[in-house]
């Protein structure tokens, strides 16, 4: 099969690019709750990476670039922790991170370690 970009793939890539632009705009905001804004920007970047990974498979571009196989998979383990931390920081009176919050990123780290040889 020959890889090709169809209209839906182009629209998905444009949506991913829009997510990156939104993340950059969020990082440029001057607000009192910087932690929540940064976490929301991180969520948008992770979403854009996931969209890009799905476009690689749907357009069969993974056959042309096999070294990008499973590049987006570890980021799927970040959706829930980032959203949880965003909600907890955005709704608390004193937004701060604790060392205990880093435990939420263990599955991501294990997945990265698993796919690192690839």
mmCIF file with all atom_site columns, C-alpha atoms in Angstrom:
data_model
loop_
_atom_site.group_PDB
_atom_site.id
_atom_site.type_symbol
_atom_site.label_atom_id
_atom_site.label_alt_id
_atom_site.label_comp_id
_atom_site.label_asym_id
_atom_site.label_entity_id
_atom_site.label_seq_id
_atom_site.pdbx_PDB_ins_code
_atom_site.Cartn_x
_atom_site.Cartn_y
_atom_site.Cartn_z
_atom_site.occupancy
_atom_site.B_iso_or_equiv
_atom_site.pdbx_formal_charge
_atom_site.auth_seq_id
_atom_site.auth_comp_id
_atom_site.auth_asym_id
_atom_site.auth_atom_id
_atom_site.pdbx_PDB_model_num
ATOM 1   C CA . UNK A 1 1   ? 0.000  0.000  0.000  1.00 0.00 ? 1   UNK A CA 1
ATOM 2   C CA . UNK A 1 2   ? 1.154  3.473  -0.840 1.00 0.00 ? 2   UNK A CA 1
ATOM 3   C CA . UNK A 1 3   ? 0.986  6.058  1.960  1.00 0.00 ? 3   UNK A CA 1
ATOM 4   C CA . UNK A 1 4   ? -1.196 9.025  1.164  1.00 0.00 ? 4   UNK A CA 1
ATOM 5   C CA . UNK A 1 5   ? -2.617 12.054 2.898  1.00 0.00 ? 5   UNK A CA 1
ATOM 6   C CA . UNK A 1 6   ? -6.345 12.389 2.460  1.00 0.00 ? 6   UNK A CA 1
ATOM 7   C CA . UNK A 1 7   ? -8.603 15.211 3.578  1.00 0.00 ? 7   UNK A CA 1
ATOM 8   C CA . UNK A 1 8   ? -9.309 13.707 7.001  1.00 0.00 ? 8   UNK A CA 1
ATOM 9   C CA . UNK A 1 9   ? -5.582 13.282 7.705  1.00 0.00 ? 9   UNK A CA 1
ATOM 10  C CA . UNK A 1 10  ? -4.874 16.869 6.705  1.00 0.00 ? 10  UNK A CA 1
ATOM 11  C CA . UNK A 1 11  ? -7.701 18.101 8.935  1.00 0.00 ? 11  UNK A CA 1
ATOM 12  C CA . UNK A 1 12  ? -6.390 15.997 11.819 1.00 0.00 ? 12  UNK A CA 1
ATOM 13  C CA . UNK A 1 13  ? -2.899 17.427 11.362 1.00 0.00 ? 13  UNK A CA 1
ATOM 14  C CA . UNK A 1 14  ? -4.329 20.934 11.292 1.00 0.00 ? 14  UNK A CA 1
ATOM 15  C CA . UNK A 1 15  ? -6.170 20.158 14.529 1.00 0.00 ? 15  UNK A CA 1
ATOM 16  C CA . UNK A 1 16  ? -2.910 18.964 16.093 1.00 0.00 ? 16  UNK A CA 1
ATOM 17  C CA . UNK A 1 17  ? -1.161 22.132 14.951 1.00 0.00 ? 17  UNK A CA 1
ATOM 18  C CA . UNK A 1 18  ? -3.979 24.185 16.417 1.00 0.00 ? 18  UNK A CA 1
ATOM 19  C CA . UNK A 1 19  ? -3.487 22.366 19.716 1.00 0.00 ? 19  UNK A CA 1
ATOM 20  C CA . UNK A 1 20  ? 0.213  23.294 19.705 1.00 0.00 ? 20  UNK A CA 1
ATOM 21  C CA . UNK A 1 21  ? -0.662 26.933 18.991 1.00 0.00 ? 21  UNK A CA 1
ATOM 22  C CA . UNK A 1 22  ? -3.201 26.933 21.807 1.00 0.00 ? 22  UNK A CA 1
ATOM 23  C CA . UNK A 1 23  ? -0.586 25.494 24.163 1.00 0.00 ? 23  UNK A CA 1
ATOM 24  C CA . UNK A 1 24  ? 1.860  28.231 23.184 1.00 0.00 ? 24  UNK A CA 1
ATOM 25  C CA . UNK A 1 25  ? -0.835 30.858 23.738 1.00 0.00 ? 25  UNK A CA 1
ATOM 26  C CA . UNK A 1 26  ? -1.601 29.392 27.169 1.00 0.00 ? 26  UNK A CA 1
ATOM 27  C CA . UNK A 1 27  ? 2.071  29.504 28.109 1.00 0.00 ? 27  UNK A CA 1
ATOM 28  C CA . UNK A 1 28  ? 2.172  33.177 27.169 1.00 0.00 ? 28  UNK A CA 1
ATOM 29  C CA . UNK A 1 29  ? -0.725 34.184 29.422 1.00 0.00 ? 29  UNK A CA 1
ATOM 30  C CA . UNK A 1 30  ? -0.066 36.303 32.475 1.00 0.00 ? 30  UNK A CA 1
ATOM 31  C CA . UNK A 1 31  ? -2.315 34.841 35.163 1.00 0.00 ? 31  UNK A CA 1
ATOM 32  C CA . UNK A 1 32  ? -2.143 34.224 38.863 1.00 0.00 ? 32  UNK A CA 1
ATOM 33  C CA . UNK A 1 33  ? -2.432 30.424 38.583 1.00 0.00 ? 33  UNK A CA 1
ATOM 34  C CA . UNK A 1 34  ? 0.606  29.571 36.435 1.00 0.00 ? 34  UNK A CA 1
ATOM 35  C CA . UNK A 1 35  ? 0.657  25.898 37.434 1.00 0.00 ? 35  UNK A CA 1
ATOM 36  C CA . UNK A 1 36  ? -2.851 25.207 36.156 1.00 0.00 ? 36  UNK A CA 1
ATOM 37  C CA . UNK A 1 37  ? -2.179 27.036 32.900 1.00 0.00 ? 37  UNK A CA 1
ATOM 38  C CA . UNK A 1 38  ? 1.036  25.079 32.324 1.00 0.00 ? 38  UNK A CA 1
ATOM 39  C CA . UNK A 1 39  ? -0.726 21.788 33.004 1.00 0.00 ? 39  UNK A CA 1
ATOM 40  C CA . UNK A 1 40  ? -3.487 22.670 30.550 1.00 0.00 ? 40  UNK A CA 1
ATOM 41  C CA . UNK A 1 41  ? -0.836 23.560 27.946 1.00 0.00 ? 41  UNK A CA 1
ATOM 42  C CA . UNK A 1 42  ? 0.876  20.222 28.599 1.00 0.00 ? 42  UNK A CA 1
ATOM 43  C CA . UNK A 1 43  ? -2.449 18.462 28.068 1.00 0.00 ? 43  UNK A CA 1
ATOM 44  C CA . UNK A 1 44  ? -2.873 20.207 24.723 1.00 0.00 ? 44  UNK A CA 1
ATOM 45  C CA . UNK A 1 45  ? 0.653  19.240 23.621 1.00 0.00 ? 45  UNK A CA 1
ATOM 46  C CA . UNK A 1 46  ? 0.055  15.615 24.612 1.00 0.00 ? 46  UNK A CA 1
ATOM 47  C CA . UNK A 1 47  ? -3.214 15.631 22.673 1.00 0.00 ? 47  UNK A CA 1
ATOM 48  C CA . UNK A 1 48  ? -1.434 16.986 19.603 1.00 0.00 ? 48  UNK A CA 1
ATOM 49  C CA . UNK A 1 49  ? 1.250  14.293 19.849 1.00 0.00 ? 49  UNK A CA 1
ATOM 50  C CA . UNK A 1 50  ? -1.450 11.645 20.074 1.00 0.00 ? 50  UNK A CA 1
ATOM 51  C CA . UNK A 1 51  ? -3.220 13.072 17.027 1.00 0.00 ? 51  UNK A CA 1
ATOM 52  C CA . UNK A 1 52  ? 0.046  13.035 15.086 1.00 0.00 ? 52  UNK A CA 1
ATOM 53  C CA . UNK A 1 53  ? 0.661  9.408  16.041 1.00 0.00 ? 53  UNK A CA 1
ATOM 54  C CA . UNK A 1 54  ? -2.780 8.361  14.886 1.00 0.00 ? 54  UNK A CA 1
ATOM 55  C CA . UNK A 1 55  ? -2.286 10.142 11.550 1.00 0.00 ? 55  UNK A CA 1
ATOM 56  C CA . UNK A 1 56  ? 0.935  8.183  11.038 1.00 0.00 ? 56  UNK A CA 1
ATOM 57  C CA . UNK A 1 57  ? -1.048 4.952  11.215 1.00 0.00 ? 57  UNK A CA 1
ATOM 58  C CA . UNK A 1 58  ? -4.149 6.022  9.325  1.00 0.00 ? 58  UNK A CA 1
ATOM 59  C CA . UNK A 1 59  ? -2.157 7.304  6.348  1.00 0.00 ? 59  UNK A CA 1
ATOM 60  C CA . UNK A 1 60  ? 0.271  4.348  6.350  1.00 0.00 ? 60  UNK A CA 1
ATOM 61  C CA . UNK A 1 61  ? 3.190  6.783  6.732  1.00 0.00 ? 61  UNK A CA 1
ATOM 62  C CA . UNK A 1 62  ? 4.482  4.446  9.421  1.00 0.00 ? 62  UNK A CA 1
ATOM 63  C CA . UNK A 1 63  ? 5.581  2.162  6.580  1.00 0.00 ? 63  UNK A CA 1
ATOM 64  C CA . UNK A 1 64  ? 7.831  4.927  5.229  1.00 0.00 ? 64  UNK A CA 1
ATOM 65  C CA . UNK A 1 65  ? 9.105  5.973  8.663  1.00 0.00 ? 65  UNK A CA 1
ATOM 66  C CA . UNK A 1 66  ? 9.201  2.780  10.757 1.00 0.00 ? 66  UNK A CA 1
ATOM 67  C CA . UNK A 1 67  ? 11.473 4.391  13.362 1.00 0.00 ? 67  UNK A CA 1
ATOM 68  C CA . UNK A 1 68  ? 8.446  6.427  14.507 1.00 0.00 ? 68  UNK A CA 1
ATOM 69  C CA . UNK A 1 69  ? 6.598  3.248  15.453 1.00 0.00 ? 69  UNK A CA 1
ATOM 70  C CA . UNK A 1 70  ? 4.998  3.591  18.901 1.00 0.00 ? 70  UNK A CA 1
ATOM 71  C CA . UNK A 1 71  ? 6.375  7.108  19.389 1.00 0.00 ? 71  UNK A CA 1
ATOM 72  C CA . UNK A 1 72  ? 3.064  8.408  20.748 1.00 0.00 ? 72  UNK A CA 1
ATOM 73  C CA . UNK A 1 73  ? 2.191  5.392  22.912 1.00 0.00 ? 73  UNK A CA 1
ATOM 74  C CA . UNK A 1 74  ? 3.891  6.524  26.147 1.00 0.00 ? 74  UNK A CA 1
ATOM 75  C CA . UNK A 1 75  ? 2.086  9.855  25.977 1.00 0.00 ? 75  UNK A CA 1
ATOM 76  C CA . UNK A 1 76  ? -1.262 8.065  26.310 1.00 0.00 ? 76  UNK A CA 1
ATOM 77  C CA . UNK A 1 77  ? -0.272 7.374  29.914 1.00 0.00 ? 77  UNK A CA 1
ATOM 78  C CA . UNK A 1 78  ? -0.096 11.123 30.580 1.00 0.00 ? 78  UNK A CA 1
ATOM 79  C CA . UNK A 1 79  ? -3.684 12.089 29.752 1.00 0.00 ? 79  UNK A CA 1
ATOM 80  C CA . UNK A 1 80  ? -5.228 11.114 33.078 1.00 0.00 ? 80  UNK A CA 1
ATOM 81  C CA . UNK A 1 81  ? -2.420 12.296 35.412 1.00 0.00 ? 81  UNK A CA 1
ATOM 82  C CA . UNK A 1 82  ? -2.122 15.672 33.715 1.00 0.00 ? 82  UNK A CA 1
ATOM 83  C CA . UNK A 1 83  ? -5.886 16.210 33.765 1.00 0.00 ? 83  UNK A CA 1
ATOM 84  C CA . UNK A 1 84  ? -6.097 15.107 37.414 1.00 0.00 ? 84  UNK A CA 1
ATOM 85  C CA . UNK A 1 85  ? -3.276 17.433 38.428 1.00 0.00 ? 85  UNK A CA 1
ATOM 86  C CA . UNK A 1 86  ? -4.794 20.273 36.421 1.00 0.00 ? 86  UNK A CA 1
ATOM 87  C CA . UNK A 1 87  ? -8.150 19.883 38.146 1.00 0.00 ? 87  UNK A CA 1
ATOM 88  C CA . UNK A 1 88  ? -6.613 19.566 41.593 1.00 0.00 ? 88  UNK A CA 1
ATOM 89  C CA . UNK A 1 89  ? -4.392 22.640 41.082 1.00 0.00 ? 89  UNK A CA 1
ATOM 90  C CA . UNK A 1 90  ? -7.153 24.703 39.462 1.00 0.00 ? 90  UNK A CA 1
ATOM 91  C CA . UNK A 1 91  ? -9.662 24.015 42.229 1.00 0.00 ? 91  UNK A CA 1
ATOM 92  C CA . UNK A 1 92  ? -7.420 24.247 45.282 1.00 0.00 ? 92  UNK A CA 1
ATOM 93  C CA . UNK A 1 93  ? -6.921 27.414 47.245 1.00 0.00 ? 93  UNK A CA 1
ATOM 94  C CA . UNK A 1 94  ? -3.143 27.025 47.398 1.00 0.00 ? 94  UNK A CA 1
ATOM 95  C CA . UNK A 1 95  ? -1.919 25.439 44.158 1.00 0.00 ? 95  UNK A CA 1
ATOM 96  C CA . UNK A 1 96  ? 1.252  23.472 44.708 1.00 0.00 ? 96  UNK A CA 1
ATOM 97  C CA . UNK A 1 97  ? 2.806  20.186 43.744 1.00 0.00 ? 97  UNK A CA 1
ATOM 98  C CA . UNK A 1 98  ? 3.883  17.586 46.216 1.00 0.00 ? 98  UNK A CA 1
ATOM 99  C CA . UNK A 1 99  ? 6.442  14.842 45.724 1.00 0.00 ? 99  UNK A CA 1
ATOM 100 C CA . UNK A 1 100 ? 3.569  12.393 46.072 1.00 0.00 ? 100 UNK A CA 1
ATOM 101 C CA . UNK A 1 101 ? 2.087  13.763 42.822 1.00 0.00 ? 101 UNK A CA 1
ATOM 102 C CA . UNK A 1 102 ? 5.043  12.390 40.876 1.00 0.00 ? 102 UNK A CA 1
ATOM 103 C CA . UNK A 1 103 ? 3.763  8.863  41.530 1.00 0.00 ? 103 UNK A CA 1
ATOM 104 C CA . UNK A 1 104 ? 1.139  9.469  38.856 1.00 0.00 ? 104 UNK A CA 1
ATOM 105 C CA . UNK A 1 105 ? 3.880  9.520  36.227 1.00 0.00 ? 105 UNK A CA 1
ATOM 106 C CA . UNK A 1 106 ? 5.257  6.037  36.996 1.00 0.00 ? 106 UNK A CA 1
ATOM 107 C CA . UNK A 1 107 ? 3.259  4.304  34.191 1.00 0.00 ? 107 UNK A CA 1
ATOM 108 C CA . UNK A 1 108 ? 4.589  6.863  31.692 1.00 0.00 ? 108 UNK A CA 1
ATOM 109 C CA . UNK A 1 109 ? 8.153  6.259  32.858 1.00 0.00 ? 109 UNK A CA 1
ATOM 110 C CA . UNK A 1 110 ? 7.742  2.489  32.657 1.00 0.00 ? 110 UNK A CA 1
ATOM 111 C CA . UNK A 1 111 ? 6.305  2.729  29.147 1.00 0.00 ? 111 UNK A CA 1
ATOM 112 C CA . UNK A 1 112 ? 9.162  4.976  28.018 1.00 0.00 ? 112 UNK A CA 1
ATOM 113 C CA . UNK A 1 113 ? 11.668 2.511  29.498 1.00 0.00 ? 113 UNK A CA 1
ATOM 114 C CA . UNK A 1 114 ? 9.917  -0.342 27.684 1.00 0.00 ? 114 UNK A CA 1
ATOM 115 C CA . UNK A 1 115 ? 9.950  1.391  24.295 1.00 0.00 ? 115 UNK A CA 1
ATOM 116 C CA . UNK A 1 116 ? 13.394 2.978  24.664 1.00 0.00 ? 116 UNK A CA 1
ATOM 117 C CA . UNK A 1 117 ? 15.222 0.163  22.803 1.00 0.00 ? 117 UNK A CA 1
ATOM 118 C CA . UNK A 1 118 ? 13.022 0.838  19.763 1.00 0.00 ? 118 UNK A CA 1
#
